[in-house]
Short mmCIF file of C-alpha atoms in Angstrom, two decimals:
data_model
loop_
_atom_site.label_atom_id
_atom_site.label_comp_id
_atom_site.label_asym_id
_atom_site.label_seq_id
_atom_site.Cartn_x
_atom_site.Cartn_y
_atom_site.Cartn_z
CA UNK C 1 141.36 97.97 106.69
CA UNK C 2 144.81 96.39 106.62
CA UNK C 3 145.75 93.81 103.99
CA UNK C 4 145.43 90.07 104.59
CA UNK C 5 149.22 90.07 103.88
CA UNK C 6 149.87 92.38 106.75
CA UNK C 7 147.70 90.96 108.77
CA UNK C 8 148.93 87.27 108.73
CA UNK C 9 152.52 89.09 109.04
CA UNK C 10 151.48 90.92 112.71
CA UNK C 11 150.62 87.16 114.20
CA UNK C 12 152.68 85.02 113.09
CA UNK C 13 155.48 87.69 114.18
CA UNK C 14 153.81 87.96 117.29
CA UNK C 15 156.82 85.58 119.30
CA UNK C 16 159.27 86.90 117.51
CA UNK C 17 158.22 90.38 118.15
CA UNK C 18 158.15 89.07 122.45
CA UNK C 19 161.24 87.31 121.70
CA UNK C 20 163.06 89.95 120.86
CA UNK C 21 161.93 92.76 123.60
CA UNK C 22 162.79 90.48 126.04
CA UNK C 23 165.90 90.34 124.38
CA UNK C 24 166.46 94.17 124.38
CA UNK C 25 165.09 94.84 127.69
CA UNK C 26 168.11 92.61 128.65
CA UNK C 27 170.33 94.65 126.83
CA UNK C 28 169.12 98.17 127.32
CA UNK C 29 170.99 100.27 129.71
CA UNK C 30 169.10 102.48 132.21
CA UNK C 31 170.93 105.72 131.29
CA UNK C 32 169.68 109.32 133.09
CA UNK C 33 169.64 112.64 130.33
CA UNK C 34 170.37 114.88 133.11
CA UNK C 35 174.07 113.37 133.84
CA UNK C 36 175.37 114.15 130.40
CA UNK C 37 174.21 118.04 130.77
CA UNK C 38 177.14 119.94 131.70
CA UNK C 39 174.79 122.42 133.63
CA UNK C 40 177.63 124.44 135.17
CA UNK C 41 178.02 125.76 131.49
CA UNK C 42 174.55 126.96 131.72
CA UNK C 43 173.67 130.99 131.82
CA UNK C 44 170.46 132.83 132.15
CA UNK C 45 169.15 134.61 128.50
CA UNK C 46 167.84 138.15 128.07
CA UNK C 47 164.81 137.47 129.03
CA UNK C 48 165.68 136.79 132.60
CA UNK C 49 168.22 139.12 132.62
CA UNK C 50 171.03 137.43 131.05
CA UNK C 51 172.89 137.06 127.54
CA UNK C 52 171.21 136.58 124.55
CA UNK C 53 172.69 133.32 122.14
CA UNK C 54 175.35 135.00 119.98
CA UNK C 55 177.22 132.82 116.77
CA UNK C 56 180.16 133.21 119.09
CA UNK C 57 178.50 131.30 121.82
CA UNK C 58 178.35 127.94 119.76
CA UNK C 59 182.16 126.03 120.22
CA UNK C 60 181.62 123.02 117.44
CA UNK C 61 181.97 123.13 114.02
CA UNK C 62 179.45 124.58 111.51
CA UNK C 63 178.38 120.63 110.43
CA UNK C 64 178.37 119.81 113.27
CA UNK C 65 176.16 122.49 114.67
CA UNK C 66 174.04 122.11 111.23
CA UNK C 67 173.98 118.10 111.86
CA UNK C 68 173.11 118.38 115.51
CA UNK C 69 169.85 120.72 114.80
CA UNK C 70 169.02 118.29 112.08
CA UNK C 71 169.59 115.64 114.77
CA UNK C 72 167.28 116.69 117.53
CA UNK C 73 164.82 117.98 114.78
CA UNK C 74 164.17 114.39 113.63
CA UNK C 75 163.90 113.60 117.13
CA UNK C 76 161.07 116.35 117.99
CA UNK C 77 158.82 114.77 115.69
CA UNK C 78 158.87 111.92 117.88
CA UNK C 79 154.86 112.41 118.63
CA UNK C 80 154.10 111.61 114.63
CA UNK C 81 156.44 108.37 114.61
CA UNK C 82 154.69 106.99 117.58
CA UNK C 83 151.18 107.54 116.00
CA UNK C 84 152.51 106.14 112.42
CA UNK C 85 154.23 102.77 113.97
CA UNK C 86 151.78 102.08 116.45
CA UNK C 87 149.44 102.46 113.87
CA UNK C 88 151.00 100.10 111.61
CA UNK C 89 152.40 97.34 114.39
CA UNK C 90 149.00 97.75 116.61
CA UNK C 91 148.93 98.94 119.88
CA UNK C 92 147.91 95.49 121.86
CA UNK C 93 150.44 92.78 122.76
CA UNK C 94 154.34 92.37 122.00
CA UNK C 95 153.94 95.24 119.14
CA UNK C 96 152.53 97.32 121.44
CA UNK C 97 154.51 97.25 124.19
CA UNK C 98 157.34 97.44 121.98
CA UNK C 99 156.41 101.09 120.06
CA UNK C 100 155.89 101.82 123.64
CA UNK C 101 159.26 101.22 124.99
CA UNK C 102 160.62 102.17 121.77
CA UNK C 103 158.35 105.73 122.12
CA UNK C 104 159.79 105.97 125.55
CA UNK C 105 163.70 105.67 124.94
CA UNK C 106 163.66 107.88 121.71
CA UNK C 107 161.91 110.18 123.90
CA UNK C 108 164.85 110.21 126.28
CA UNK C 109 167.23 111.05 123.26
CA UNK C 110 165.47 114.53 122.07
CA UNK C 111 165.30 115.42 125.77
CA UNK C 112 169.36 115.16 126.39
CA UNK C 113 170.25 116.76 122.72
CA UNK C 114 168.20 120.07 123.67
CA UNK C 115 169.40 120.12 127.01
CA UNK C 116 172.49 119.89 126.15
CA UNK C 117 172.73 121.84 123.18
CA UNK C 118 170.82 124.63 125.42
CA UNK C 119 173.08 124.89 127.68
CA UNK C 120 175.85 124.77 126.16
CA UNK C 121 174.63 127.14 123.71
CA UNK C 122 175.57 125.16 120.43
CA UNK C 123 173.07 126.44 118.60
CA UNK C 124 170.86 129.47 118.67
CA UNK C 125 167.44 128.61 120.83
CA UNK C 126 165.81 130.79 119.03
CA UNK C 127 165.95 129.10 115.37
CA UNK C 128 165.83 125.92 116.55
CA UNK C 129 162.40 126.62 118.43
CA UNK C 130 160.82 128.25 115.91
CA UNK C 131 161.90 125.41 113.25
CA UNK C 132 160.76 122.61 115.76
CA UNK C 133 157.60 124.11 115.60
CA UNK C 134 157.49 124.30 111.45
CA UNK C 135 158.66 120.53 111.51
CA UNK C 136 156.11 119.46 113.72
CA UNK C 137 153.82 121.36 112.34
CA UNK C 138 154.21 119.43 109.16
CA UNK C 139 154.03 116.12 110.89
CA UNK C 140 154.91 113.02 110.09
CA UNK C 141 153.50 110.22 107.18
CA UNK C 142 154.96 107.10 106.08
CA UNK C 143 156.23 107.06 102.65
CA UNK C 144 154.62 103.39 102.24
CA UNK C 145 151.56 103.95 104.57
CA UNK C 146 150.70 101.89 106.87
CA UNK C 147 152.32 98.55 105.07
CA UNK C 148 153.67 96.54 107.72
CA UNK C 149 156.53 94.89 105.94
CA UNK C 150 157.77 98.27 104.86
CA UNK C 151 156.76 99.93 107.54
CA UNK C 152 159.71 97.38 109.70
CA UNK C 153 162.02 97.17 106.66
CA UNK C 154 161.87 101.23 106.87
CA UNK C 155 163.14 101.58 110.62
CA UNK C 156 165.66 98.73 109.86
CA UNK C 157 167.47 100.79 107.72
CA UNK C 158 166.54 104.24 109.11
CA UNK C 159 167.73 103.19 113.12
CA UNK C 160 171.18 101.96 111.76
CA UNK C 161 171.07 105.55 109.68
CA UNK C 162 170.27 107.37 112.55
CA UNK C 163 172.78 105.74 114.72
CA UNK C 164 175.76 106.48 112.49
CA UNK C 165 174.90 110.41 111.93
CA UNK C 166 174.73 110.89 115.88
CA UNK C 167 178.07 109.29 116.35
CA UNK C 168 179.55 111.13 113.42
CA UNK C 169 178.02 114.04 114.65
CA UNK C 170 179.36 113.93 118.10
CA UNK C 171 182.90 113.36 116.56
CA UNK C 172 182.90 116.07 114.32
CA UNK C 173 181.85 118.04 117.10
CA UNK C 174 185.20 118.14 118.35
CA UNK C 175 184.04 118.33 121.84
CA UNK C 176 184.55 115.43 124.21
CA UNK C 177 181.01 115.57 126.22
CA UNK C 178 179.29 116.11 122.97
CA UNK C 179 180.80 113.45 121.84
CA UNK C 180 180.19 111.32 124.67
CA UNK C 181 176.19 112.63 124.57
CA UNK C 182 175.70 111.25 121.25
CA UNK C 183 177.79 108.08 121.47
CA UNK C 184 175.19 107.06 124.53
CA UNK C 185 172.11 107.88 121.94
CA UNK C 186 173.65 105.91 118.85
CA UNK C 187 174.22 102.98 121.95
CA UNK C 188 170.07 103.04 121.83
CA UNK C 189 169.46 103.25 118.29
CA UNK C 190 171.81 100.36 117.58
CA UNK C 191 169.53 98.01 119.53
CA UNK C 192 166.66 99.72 117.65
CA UNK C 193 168.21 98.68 114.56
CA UNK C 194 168.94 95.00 115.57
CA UNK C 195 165.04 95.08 117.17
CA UNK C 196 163.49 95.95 113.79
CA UNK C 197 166.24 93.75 111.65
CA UNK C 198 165.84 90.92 113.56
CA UNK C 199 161.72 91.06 113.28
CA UNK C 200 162.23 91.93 109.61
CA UNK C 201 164.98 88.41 108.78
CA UNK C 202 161.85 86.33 110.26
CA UNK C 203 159.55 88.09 107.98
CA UNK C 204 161.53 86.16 104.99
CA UNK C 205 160.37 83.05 106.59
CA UNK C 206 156.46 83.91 106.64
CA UNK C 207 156.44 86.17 103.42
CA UNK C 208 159.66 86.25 101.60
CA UNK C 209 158.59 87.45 98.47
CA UNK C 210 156.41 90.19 100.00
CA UNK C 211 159.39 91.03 102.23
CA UNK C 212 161.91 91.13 99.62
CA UNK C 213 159.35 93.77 97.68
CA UNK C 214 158.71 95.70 100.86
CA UNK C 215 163.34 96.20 101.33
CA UNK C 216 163.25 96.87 97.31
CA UNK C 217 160.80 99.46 97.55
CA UNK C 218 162.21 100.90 100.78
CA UNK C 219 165.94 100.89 99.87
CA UNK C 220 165.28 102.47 96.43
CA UNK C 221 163.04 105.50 98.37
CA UNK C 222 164.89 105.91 101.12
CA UNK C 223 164.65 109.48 102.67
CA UNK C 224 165.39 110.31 106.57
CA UNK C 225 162.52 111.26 108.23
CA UNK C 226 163.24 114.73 108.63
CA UNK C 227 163.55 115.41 104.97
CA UNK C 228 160.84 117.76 105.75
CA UNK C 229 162.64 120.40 107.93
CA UNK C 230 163.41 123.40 106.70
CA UNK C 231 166.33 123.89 104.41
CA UNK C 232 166.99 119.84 104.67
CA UNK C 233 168.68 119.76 101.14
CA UNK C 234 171.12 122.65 102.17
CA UNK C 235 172.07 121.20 105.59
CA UNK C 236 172.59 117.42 104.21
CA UNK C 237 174.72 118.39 101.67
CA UNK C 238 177.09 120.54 104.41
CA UNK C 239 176.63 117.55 106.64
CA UNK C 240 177.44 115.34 103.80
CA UNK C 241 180.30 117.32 102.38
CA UNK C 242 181.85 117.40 106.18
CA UNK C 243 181.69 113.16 106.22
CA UNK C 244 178.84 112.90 108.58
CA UNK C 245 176.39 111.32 106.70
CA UNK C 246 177.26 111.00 103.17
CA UNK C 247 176.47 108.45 99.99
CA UNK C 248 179.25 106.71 100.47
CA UNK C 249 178.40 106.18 104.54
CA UNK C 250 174.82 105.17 103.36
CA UNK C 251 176.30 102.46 101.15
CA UNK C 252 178.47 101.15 103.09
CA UNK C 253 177.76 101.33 107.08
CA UNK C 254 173.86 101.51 106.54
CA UNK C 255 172.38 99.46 103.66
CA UNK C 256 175.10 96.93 102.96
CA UNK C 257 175.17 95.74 106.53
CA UNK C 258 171.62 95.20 107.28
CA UNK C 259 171.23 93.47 103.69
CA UNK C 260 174.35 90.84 104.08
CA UNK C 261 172.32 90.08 107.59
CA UNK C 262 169.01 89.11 105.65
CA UNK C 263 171.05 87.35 102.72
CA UNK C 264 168.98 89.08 100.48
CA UNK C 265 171.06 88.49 97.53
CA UNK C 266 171.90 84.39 98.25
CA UNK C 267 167.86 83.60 99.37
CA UNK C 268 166.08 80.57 97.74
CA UNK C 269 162.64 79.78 97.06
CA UNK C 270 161.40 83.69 95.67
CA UNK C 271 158.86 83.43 92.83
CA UNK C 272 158.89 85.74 90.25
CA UNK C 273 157.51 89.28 91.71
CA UNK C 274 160.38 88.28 94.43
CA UNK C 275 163.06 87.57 91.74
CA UNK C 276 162.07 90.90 90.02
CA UNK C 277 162.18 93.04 93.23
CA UNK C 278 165.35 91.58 94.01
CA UNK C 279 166.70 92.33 90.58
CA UNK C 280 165.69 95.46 91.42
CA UNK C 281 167.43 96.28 94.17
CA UNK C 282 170.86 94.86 93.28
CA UNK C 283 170.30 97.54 89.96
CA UNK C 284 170.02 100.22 92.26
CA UNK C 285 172.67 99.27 95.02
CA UNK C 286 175.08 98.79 91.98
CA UNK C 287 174.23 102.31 90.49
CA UNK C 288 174.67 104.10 94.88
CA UNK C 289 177.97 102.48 94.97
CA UNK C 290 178.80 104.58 91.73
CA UNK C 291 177.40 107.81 92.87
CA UNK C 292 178.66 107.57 96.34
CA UNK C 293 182.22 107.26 94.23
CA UNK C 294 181.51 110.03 92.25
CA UNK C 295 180.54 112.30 95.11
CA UNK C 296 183.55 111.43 96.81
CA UNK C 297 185.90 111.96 94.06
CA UNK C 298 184.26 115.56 93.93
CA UNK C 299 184.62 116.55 97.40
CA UNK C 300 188.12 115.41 97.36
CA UNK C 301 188.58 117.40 94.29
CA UNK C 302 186.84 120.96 95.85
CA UNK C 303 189.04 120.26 99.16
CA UNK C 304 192.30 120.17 97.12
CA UNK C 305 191.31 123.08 95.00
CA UNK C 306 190.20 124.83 98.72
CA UNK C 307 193.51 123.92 100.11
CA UNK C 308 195.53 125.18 97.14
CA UNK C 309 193.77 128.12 97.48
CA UNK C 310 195.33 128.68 100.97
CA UNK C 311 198.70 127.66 100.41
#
């Protein structure tokens, strides 16, 4: 049974929530996966006769080829984030059509990533079809449950996340239609991001302090949602150490932003459970900024000793 909090939060969002879809069906580009496939690349496997994938097949860089499975990974699990947030927002009115929509354009993303990284043969088909099938085996659970106000403050953060490892990712790529792949998905999950933010900034107005507790909590737990694939510490910290997605990026391009948009840190009128979750965050914003400088300092160190090394 959902709480009386979230419950007065779904309907008195209700016209922002139709607000702003209209506002992103506005914006939202009608984009086809098929036209970013180079599918003259394409060649048959063993199976029907042709080549199995080979490590020599794969032309981007080892990041990038460990970011891009992580990439389409998340993706995959696509079916367990529809059931969670539709769960959460409801499935009848503005919500609803929205984690439609929303179900229907992220669906569009893990269809052009496997094409393309098919075809191309960026990465082996084999490993990444037998690890889709571990991830999504696993499924998919909010860390917060079915909260409402963490449940938006979550994908806030997580689409802005999401949007700056795919266009990192097609960068360090170092080929141009990768590049130009990913730069059309990041296009979508920027207006994700400004969806949820934008529904999140009028929760302040119906329940700030319960809003300020639900970014606290979120901000302080933060974990992409495909910390559950397999080998996910080993492949963010060479997607990390290659400036993908790092502490630093997290900081800076991901939590700072979205938090300077609420005004988290100059809002008036929080009582004291507000006050304290507040306090709470700046504490552990303060104490990211110093271990995203720390982590920096030691990559830079281990490239200079790696360079020195081949001089």
């Amino acid at each position: 049974m959902p709480e009386a909090i979230d419950i007065k939060v779904l309907n008195e969002l209700e016209p922002v929530v139709e607000k702003e879809l209209n506002r992103h069906l506005s914006m939202a580009k009608e984009w086809f996966p098929h036209e970013y496939v180079p599918w003259s690349k394409g060649r048959d496997f063993e199976f029907l006769g042709g080549e199995d994938w080979v490590p020599e097949d794969s032309k981007v860089s080892d990041a990038a080829r460990e970011a891009l499975l992580v990439n389409l990974l998340t993706e995959d699990n696509l079916p367990g984030y529809h059931s969670a947030i539709s769960r959460i927002m409801g499935r009848e009115g503005a919500w609803g059509q929205w984690v439609n929509r929303w179900t229907a354009e992220e669906n569009r993303h893990g269809i052009v990533i496997r094409d393309f990284l098919t075809v191309t043969r960026a990465v082996d088909p084999v490993l990444l079809e037998r690890a889709r099938m571990q991830h999504m085996e696993i499924g998919y659970e909010p860390d917060h449950g079915d909260k409402v106000l963490h449940g938006v403050a979550y994908v806030s953060f997580q689409e802005l996340a999401t949007r700056v490892s795919h266009r990192n990712t097609g960068r360090a790529s170092e080929d141009p239609l990768c590049e130009q792949m990913m730069q059309r998905v990041a296009a979508d999950e920027n207006l994700h991001m400004i969806f949820y933010r934008n529904v999140l900034a009028a929760s302040f107005e119906v329940a700030p302090n319960e809003a300020m507790r639900a970014v606290s909590d979120v901000v302080k737990g933060f974990q992409m949602p495909g910390y559950t694939i397999d080998g996910f510490l080993r492949k963010s910290v060479a997607i990390a150490n290659a400036g993908i997605y790092d502490l630093r990026l997290h900081h800076d391009e991901v939590l700072m932003p979205v938090l300077r948009k609420w005004k988290v840190f100059e809002l008036e009128g929080l009582d004291g459970e507000g006050e304290k979750a507040r306090e709470e965050l700046a504490e552990f914003m303060n104490a990211l900024d110093e271990a995203a400088t720390k982590f920096e300092e030691r990559r830079e160190a281990r490239r200079a000793r790696i360079a020195a090394r081949g001089a």
